[in-house]
Short mmCIF file of C-alpha atoms in Angstrom, two decimals:
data_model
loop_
_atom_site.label_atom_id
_atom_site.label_comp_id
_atom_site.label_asym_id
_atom_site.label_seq_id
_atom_site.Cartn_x
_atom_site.Cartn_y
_atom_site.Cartn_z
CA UNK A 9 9.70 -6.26 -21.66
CA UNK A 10 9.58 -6.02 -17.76
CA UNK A 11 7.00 -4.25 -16.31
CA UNK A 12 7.85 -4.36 -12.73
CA UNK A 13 10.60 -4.34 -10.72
CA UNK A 14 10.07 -5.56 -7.18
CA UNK A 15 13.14 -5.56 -5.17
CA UNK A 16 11.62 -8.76 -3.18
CA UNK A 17 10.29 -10.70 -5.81
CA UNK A 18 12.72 -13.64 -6.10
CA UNK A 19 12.02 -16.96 -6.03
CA UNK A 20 10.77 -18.36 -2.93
CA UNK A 21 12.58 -20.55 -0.88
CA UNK A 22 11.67 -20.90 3.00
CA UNK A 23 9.16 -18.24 2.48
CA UNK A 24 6.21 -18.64 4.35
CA UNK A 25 2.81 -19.40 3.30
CA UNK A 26 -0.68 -17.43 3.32
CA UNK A 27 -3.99 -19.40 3.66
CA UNK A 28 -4.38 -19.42 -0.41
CA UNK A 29 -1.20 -20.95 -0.91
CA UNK A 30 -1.92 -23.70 -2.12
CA UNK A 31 -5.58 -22.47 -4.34
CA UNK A 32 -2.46 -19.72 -6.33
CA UNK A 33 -0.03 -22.69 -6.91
CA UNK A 34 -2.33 -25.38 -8.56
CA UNK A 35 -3.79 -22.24 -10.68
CA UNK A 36 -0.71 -21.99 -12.42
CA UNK A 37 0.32 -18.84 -10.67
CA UNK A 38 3.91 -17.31 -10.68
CA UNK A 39 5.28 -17.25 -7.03
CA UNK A 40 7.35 -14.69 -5.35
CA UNK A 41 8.79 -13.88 -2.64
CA UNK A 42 7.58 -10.69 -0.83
CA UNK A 43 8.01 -9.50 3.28
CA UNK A 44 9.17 -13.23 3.78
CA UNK A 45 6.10 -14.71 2.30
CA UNK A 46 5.35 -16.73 -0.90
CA UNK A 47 2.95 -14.93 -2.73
CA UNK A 48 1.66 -14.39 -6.22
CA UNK A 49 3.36 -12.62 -8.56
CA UNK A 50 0.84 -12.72 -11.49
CA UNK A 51 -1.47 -15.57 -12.34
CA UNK A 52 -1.65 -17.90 -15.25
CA UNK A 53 -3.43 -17.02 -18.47
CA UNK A 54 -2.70 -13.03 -18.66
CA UNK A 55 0.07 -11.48 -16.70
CA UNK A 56 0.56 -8.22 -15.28
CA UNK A 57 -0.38 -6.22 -18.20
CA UNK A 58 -3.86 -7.81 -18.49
CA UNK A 59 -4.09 -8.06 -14.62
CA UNK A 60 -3.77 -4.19 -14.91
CA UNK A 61 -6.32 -3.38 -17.00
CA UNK A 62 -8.79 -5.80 -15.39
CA UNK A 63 -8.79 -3.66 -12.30
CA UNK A 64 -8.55 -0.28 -14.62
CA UNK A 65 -12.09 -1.49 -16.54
CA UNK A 66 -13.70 -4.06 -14.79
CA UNK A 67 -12.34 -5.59 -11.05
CA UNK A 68 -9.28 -7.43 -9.86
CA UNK A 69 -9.06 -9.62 -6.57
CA UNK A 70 -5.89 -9.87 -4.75
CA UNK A 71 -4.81 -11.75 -2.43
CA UNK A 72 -2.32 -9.53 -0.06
CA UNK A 73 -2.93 -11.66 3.59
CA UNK A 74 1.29 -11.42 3.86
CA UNK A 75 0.14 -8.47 5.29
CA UNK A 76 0.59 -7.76 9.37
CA UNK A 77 -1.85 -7.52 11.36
CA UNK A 78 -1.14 -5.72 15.10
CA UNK A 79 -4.21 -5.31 17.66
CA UNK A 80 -3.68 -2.82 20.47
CA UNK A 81 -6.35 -3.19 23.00
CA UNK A 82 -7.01 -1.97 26.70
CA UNK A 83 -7.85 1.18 28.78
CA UNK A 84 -6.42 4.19 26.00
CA UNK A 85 -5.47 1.78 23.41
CA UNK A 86 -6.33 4.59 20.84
CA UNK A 87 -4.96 7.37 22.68
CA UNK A 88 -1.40 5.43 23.40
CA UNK A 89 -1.42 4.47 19.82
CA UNK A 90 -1.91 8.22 18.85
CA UNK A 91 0.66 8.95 20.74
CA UNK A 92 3.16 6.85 18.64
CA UNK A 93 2.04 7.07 15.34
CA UNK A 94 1.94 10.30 13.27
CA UNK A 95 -1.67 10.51 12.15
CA UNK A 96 -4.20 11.90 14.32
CA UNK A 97 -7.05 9.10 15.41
CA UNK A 98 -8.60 12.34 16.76
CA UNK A 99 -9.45 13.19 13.33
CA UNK A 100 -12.14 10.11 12.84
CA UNK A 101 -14.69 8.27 14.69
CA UNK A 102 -15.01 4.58 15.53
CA UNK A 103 -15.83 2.70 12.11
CA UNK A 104 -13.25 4.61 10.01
CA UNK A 105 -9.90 3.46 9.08
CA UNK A 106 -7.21 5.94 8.92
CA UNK A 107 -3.28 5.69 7.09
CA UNK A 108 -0.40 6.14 9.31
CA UNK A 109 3.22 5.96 9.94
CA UNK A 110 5.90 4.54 12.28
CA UNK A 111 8.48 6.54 12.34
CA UNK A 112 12.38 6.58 15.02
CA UNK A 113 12.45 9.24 16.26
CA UNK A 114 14.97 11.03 13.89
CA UNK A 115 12.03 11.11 11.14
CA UNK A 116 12.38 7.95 9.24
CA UNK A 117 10.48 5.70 8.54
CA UNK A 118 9.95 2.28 10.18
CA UNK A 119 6.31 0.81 8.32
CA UNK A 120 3.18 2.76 7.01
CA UNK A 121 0.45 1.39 7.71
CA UNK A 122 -3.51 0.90 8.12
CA UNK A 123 -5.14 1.53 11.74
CA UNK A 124 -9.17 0.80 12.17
CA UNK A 125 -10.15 2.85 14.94
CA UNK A 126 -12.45 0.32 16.88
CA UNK A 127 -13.28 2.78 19.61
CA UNK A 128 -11.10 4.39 22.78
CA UNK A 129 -9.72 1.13 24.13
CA UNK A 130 -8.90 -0.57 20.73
CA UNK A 131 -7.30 -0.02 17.49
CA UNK A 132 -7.10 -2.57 14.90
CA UNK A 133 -3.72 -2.20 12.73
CA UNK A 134 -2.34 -3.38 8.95
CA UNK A 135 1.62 -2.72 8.83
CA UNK A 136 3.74 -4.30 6.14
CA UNK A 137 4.60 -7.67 6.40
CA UNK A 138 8.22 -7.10 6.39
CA UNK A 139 7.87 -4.38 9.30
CA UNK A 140 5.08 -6.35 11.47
CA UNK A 141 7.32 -7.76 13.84
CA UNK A 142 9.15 -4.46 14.54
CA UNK A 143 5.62 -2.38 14.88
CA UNK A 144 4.50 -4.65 17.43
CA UNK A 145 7.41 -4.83 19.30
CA UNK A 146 8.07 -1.60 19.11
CA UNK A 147 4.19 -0.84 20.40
CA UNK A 148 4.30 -3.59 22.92
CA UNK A 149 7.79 -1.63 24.14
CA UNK A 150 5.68 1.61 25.00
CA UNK A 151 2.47 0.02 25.61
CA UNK A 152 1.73 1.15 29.49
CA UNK A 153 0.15 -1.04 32.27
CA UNK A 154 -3.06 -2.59 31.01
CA UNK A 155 -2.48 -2.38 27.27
CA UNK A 156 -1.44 -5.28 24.91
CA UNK A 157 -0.56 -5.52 21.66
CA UNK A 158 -1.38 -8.47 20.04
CA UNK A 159 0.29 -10.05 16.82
CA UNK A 160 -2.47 -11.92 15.15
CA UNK A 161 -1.30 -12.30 11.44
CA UNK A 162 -2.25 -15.73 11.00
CA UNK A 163 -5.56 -15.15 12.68
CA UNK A 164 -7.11 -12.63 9.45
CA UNK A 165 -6.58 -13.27 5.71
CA UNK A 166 -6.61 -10.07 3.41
CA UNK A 167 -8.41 -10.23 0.15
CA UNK A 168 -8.41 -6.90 -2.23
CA UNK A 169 -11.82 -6.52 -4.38
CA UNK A 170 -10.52 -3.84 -6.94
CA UNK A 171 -12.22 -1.63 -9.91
CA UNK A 172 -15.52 -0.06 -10.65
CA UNK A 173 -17.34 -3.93 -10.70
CA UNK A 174 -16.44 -4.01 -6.96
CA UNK A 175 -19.31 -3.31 -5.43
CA UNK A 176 -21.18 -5.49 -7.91
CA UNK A 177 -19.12 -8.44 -6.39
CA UNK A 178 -19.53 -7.26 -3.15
CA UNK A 179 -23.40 -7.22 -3.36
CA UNK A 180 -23.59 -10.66 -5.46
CA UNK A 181 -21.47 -12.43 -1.97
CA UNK A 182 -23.97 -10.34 0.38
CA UNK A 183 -21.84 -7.81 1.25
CA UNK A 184 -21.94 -4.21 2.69
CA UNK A 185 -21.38 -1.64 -0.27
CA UNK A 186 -21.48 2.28 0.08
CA UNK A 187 -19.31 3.02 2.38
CA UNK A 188 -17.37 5.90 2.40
CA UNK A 189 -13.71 6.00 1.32
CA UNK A 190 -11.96 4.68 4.64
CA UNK A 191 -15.06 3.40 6.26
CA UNK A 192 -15.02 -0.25 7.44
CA UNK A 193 -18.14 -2.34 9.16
CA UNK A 194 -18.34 -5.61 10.79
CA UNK A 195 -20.30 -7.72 8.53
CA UNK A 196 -21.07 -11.87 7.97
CA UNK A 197 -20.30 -14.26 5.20
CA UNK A 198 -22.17 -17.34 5.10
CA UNK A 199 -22.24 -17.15 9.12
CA UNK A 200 -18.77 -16.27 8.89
CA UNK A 201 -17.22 -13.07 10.31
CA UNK A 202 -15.47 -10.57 7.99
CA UNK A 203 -14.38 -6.80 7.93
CA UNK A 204 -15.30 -5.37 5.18
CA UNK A 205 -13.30 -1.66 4.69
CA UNK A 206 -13.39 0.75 1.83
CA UNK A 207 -9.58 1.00 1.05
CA UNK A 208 -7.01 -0.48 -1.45
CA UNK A 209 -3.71 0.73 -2.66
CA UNK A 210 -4.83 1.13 -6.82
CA UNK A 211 -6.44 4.29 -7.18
CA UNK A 212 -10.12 2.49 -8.42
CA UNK A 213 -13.27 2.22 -6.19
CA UNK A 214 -12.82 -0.90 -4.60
CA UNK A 215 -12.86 -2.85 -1.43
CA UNK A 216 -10.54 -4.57 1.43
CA UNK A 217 -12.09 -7.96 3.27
CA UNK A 218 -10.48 -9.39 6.76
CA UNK A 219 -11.96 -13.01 7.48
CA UNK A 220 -10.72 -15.77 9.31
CA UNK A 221 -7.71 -16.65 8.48
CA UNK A 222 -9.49 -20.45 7.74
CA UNK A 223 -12.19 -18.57 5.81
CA UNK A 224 -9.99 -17.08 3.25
CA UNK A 225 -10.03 -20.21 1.18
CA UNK A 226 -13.83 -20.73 0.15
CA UNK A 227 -13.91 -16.66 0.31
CA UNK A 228 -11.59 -16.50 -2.50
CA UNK A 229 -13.46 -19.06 -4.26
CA UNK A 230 -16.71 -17.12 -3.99
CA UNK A 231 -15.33 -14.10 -4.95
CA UNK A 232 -13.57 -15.08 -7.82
CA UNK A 233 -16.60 -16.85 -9.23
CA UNK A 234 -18.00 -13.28 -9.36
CA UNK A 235 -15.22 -11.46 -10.53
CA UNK A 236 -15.01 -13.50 -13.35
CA UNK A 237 -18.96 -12.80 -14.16
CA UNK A 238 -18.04 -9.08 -14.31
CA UNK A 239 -15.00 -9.82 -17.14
CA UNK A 240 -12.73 -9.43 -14.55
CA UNK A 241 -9.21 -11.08 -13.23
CA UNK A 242 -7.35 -12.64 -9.81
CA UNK A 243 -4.27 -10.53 -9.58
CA UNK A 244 -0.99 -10.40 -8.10
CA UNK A 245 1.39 -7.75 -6.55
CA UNK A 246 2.72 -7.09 -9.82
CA UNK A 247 -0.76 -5.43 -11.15
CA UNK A 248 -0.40 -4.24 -7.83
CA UNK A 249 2.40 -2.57 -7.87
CA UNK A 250 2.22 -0.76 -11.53
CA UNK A 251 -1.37 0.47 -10.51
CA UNK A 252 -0.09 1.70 -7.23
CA UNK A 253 2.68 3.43 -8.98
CA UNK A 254 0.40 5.26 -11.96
CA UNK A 255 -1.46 6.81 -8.53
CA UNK A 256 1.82 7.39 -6.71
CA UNK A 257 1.59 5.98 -4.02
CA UNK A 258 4.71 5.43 -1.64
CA UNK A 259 5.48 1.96 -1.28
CA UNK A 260 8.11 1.41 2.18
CA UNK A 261 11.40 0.29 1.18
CA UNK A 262 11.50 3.04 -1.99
CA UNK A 263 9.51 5.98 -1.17
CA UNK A 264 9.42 5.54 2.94
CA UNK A 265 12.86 4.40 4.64
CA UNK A 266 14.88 4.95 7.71
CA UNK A 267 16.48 7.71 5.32
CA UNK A 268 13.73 9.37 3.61
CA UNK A 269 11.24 11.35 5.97
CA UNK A 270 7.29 11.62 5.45
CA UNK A 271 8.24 15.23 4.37
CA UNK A 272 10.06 14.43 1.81
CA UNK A 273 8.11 11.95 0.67
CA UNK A 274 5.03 14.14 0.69
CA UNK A 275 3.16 12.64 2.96
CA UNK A 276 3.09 14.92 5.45
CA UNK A 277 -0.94 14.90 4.98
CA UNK A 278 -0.68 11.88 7.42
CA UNK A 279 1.06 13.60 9.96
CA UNK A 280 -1.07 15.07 12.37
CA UNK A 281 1.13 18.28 13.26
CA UNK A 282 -0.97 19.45 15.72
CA UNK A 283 -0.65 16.74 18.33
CA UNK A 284 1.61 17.15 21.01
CA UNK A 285 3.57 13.58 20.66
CA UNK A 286 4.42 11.17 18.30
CA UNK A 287 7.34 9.33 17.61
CA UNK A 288 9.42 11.82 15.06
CA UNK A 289 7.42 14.61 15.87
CA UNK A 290 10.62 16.77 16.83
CA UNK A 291 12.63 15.93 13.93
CA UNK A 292 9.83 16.14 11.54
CA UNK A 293 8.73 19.49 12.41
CA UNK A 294 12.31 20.98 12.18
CA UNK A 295 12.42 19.24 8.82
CA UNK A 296 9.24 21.15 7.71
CA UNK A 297 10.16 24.44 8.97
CA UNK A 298 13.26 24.87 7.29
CA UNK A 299 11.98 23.11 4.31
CA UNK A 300 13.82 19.61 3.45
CA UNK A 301 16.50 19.52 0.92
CA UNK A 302 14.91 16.79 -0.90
CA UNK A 303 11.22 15.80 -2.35
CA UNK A 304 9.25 13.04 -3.83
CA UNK A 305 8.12 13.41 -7.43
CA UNK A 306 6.69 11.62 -10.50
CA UNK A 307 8.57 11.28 -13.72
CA UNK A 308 7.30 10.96 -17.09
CA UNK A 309 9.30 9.38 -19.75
CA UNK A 310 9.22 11.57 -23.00
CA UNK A 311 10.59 8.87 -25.17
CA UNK A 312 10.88 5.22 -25.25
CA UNK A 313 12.00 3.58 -21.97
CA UNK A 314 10.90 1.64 -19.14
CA UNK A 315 12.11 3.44 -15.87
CA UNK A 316 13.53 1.39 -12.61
CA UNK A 317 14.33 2.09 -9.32
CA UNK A 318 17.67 3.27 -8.51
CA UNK A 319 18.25 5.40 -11.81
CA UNK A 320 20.46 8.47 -11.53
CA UNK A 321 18.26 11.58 -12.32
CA UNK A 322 20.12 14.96 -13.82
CA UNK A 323 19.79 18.20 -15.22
CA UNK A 324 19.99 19.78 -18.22
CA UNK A 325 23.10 20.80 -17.15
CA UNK A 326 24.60 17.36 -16.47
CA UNK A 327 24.18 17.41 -12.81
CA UNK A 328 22.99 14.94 -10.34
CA UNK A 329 19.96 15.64 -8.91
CA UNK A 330 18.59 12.72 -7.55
CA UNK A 331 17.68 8.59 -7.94
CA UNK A 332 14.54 7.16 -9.43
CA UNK A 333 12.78 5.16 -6.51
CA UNK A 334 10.02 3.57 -8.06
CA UNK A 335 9.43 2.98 -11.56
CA UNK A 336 7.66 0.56 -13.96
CA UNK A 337 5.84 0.49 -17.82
CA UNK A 338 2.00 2.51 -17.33
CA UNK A 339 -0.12 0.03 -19.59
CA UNK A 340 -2.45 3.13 -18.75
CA UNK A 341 -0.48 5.51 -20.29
CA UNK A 342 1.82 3.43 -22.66
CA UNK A 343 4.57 5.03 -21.22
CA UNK A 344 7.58 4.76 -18.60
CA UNK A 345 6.56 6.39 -15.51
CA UNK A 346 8.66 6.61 -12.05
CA UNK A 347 8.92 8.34 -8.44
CA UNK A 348 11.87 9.64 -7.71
CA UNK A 349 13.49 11.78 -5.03
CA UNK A 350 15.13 14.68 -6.57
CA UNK A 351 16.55 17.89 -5.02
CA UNK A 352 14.82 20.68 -3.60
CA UNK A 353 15.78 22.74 -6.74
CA UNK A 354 13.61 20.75 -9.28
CA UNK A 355 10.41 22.23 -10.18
CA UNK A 356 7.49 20.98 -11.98
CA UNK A 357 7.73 20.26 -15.89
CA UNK A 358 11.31 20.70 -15.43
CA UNK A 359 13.00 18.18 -17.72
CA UNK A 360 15.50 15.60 -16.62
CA UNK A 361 17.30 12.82 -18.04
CA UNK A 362 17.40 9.34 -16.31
CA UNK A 363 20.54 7.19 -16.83
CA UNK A 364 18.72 3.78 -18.37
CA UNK A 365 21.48 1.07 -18.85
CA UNK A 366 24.18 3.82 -20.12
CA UNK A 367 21.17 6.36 -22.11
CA UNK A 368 19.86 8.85 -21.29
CA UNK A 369 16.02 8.98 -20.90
CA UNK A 370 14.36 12.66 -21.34
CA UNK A 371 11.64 12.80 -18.49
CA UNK A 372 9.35 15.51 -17.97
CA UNK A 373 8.85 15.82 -13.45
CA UNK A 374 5.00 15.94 -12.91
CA UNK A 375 2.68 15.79 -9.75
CA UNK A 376 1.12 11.83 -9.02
CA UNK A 377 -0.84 10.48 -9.52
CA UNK A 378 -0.52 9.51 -13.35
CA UNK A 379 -4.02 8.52 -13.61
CA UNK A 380 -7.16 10.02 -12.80
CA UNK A 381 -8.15 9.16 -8.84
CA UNK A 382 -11.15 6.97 -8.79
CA UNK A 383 -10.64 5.61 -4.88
CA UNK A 384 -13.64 7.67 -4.03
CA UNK A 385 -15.67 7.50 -7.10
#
């Protein structure tokens, strides 16, 4: 049985290589290709399943430094950036990390991504690594006289400290712990630098670190050591991607696209519709006014069936209503679970069927996420 179904993962050919290359591949890990970059898939001795429930019960440690990373600095770095993205920096203070999208400026969506407000003159930002190149350029293309934006993804690996042993790990490697959910601090590892954030994409407690990109290797090693203690796993962007789809969170390329607005994909929260520009803002607002004819929801399978993306979705009538975007196997639940964006029509509890290879699966539509919301535990 498949329990994920990343559009990217194929075999890596010319993909390129993160600073842990090498440490995943004489592990035994199953590579992948994801944004362009080689990556792991799962790692030997468990797969995704167990991967899963390591971060669920104990912790997890991913590596995800395919990642971007953009820094905007200079006089108003923050306040051009604001003016581009559709979250408000306004809303937090130096030392807080914030979520955020690109958007064109008919509504859709180019990346979602991470900013860490480092004060007025610069902002610190995570896109996708797919979308990197296009987020800086397209920053560096409305940047004004005396701001640059810098691409400096192989200057910071990203390592992913997941689960409610994080902040044992973190403490055990003489880390910060107790920040608050989106706070991020400057901190040292054996003399080295390294940003330690509260964030993750998996719905458990759990912790984000930036070192040097030539730090990542004996970081990994460290933290692993202690993972392991606490009956925990390494994991790959499988786990990742069945734990961020339990929580329901929009993943770009399937929730987010050139075609499907923040609206519909209900994340308007990150839209700060207050602020007089950002790129989209007309568009978006005209979308939310009149209500869009489309929305993101979650789908729970009500019989046996593992759910992909691209499924038709209809009715009890027999009528289209809208395509599966997401979906995967909840070792959580036991069940098939999916996102999908259905028409404005559907309603909560509503049942649907989704077309699986010629049968039709009964789903019941819910509200993400799937799984009780620990990020802030």
């Amino acid at each position: 049985m498949h329990l994920v179904d990343l559009e990217d993962g194929v075999a890596p050919g010319e993909a390129l290589r993160g600073p842990l290359h090498d440490r995943h591949v004489a592990a035994g890990a199953k590579m992948a290709d994801f944004g362009g970059w080689s990556m792991p898939l799962e790692h030997a001795g468990g797969g995704v399943v167990a991967e899963h429930r390591a971060v669920r019960e104990a912790v997890g440690l991913f590596d995800v430094s395919h990642l971007g990373k953009v820094r905007v600095r200079g006089r108003g770095a923050a306040a051009f950036v604001d003016s581009c993205l559709t979250n408000d920096l306004g809303r937090i203070a130096p030392g807080r990390a914030q979520y955020s999208l690109c958007c064109t400026e008919d509504g859709g969506v180019v990346d979602d991504l991470i900013a860490y407000l480092r004060g007025d003159d610069e902002v610190f930002t995570v896109p996708n690594a797919a979308n990197a190149g296009e987020v800086a350029e397209r920053l560096r293309g409305a940047a004004p006289e005396g701001v640059e934006v810098l691409d400096e993804h192989r200057d910071h690996a990203v390592l992913a400290v997941q689960g409610p042993e994080a902040d044992g790990v973190l403490h055990a490697l003489g880390l910060p712990v107790g920040a608050d959910y989106m706070g991020w601090v400057d901190a040292s590892w054996r003399g080295r630098p390294v940003v330690v954030c509260r964030t993750g994409y998996t719905g458990e407690r759990g912790y984000e670190l930036l070192p040097r990109w030539e730090d990542a290797g004996e970081l990994w090693d460290a933290a692993l050591e202690q993972v392991r203690a606490r009956d925990g796993r390494a994991c790959g962007l499988g786990a990742r991607d069945t734990l961020r789809t339990e929580m329901g969170y929009a993943l770009h390329g399937h929730e987010l696209t050139r075609d499907i607005t923040p609206v519909q994909a209900r994340v308007g929260w990150a839209v700060g519709w207050g602020k007089p520009a950002f790129w989209g803002r007309d568009a978006l607002l005209a979308e939310r006014e009149a209500g869009p004819a489309r929305r993101s929801w979650g789908l729970l399978a009500q019989g046996r069936g593992v759910l992909r993306a691209g499924l038709a979705v209809e009715d009890s009538d027999g009528r289209r209503v809208g395509t599966t975007t997401s979906g995967t196997f909840s070792p959580t639940l036991g069940a098939g679970v999916a996102l999908a964006l259905l028409d404005a029509a559907v309603e909560r509890d509503d049942l649907v069927a989704v077309d699986v290879r010629g049968r039709a699966l009964a789903c019941r539509v819910v509200r993400p996420p799937f799984v009780p919301d620990r990020t802030r535990a």
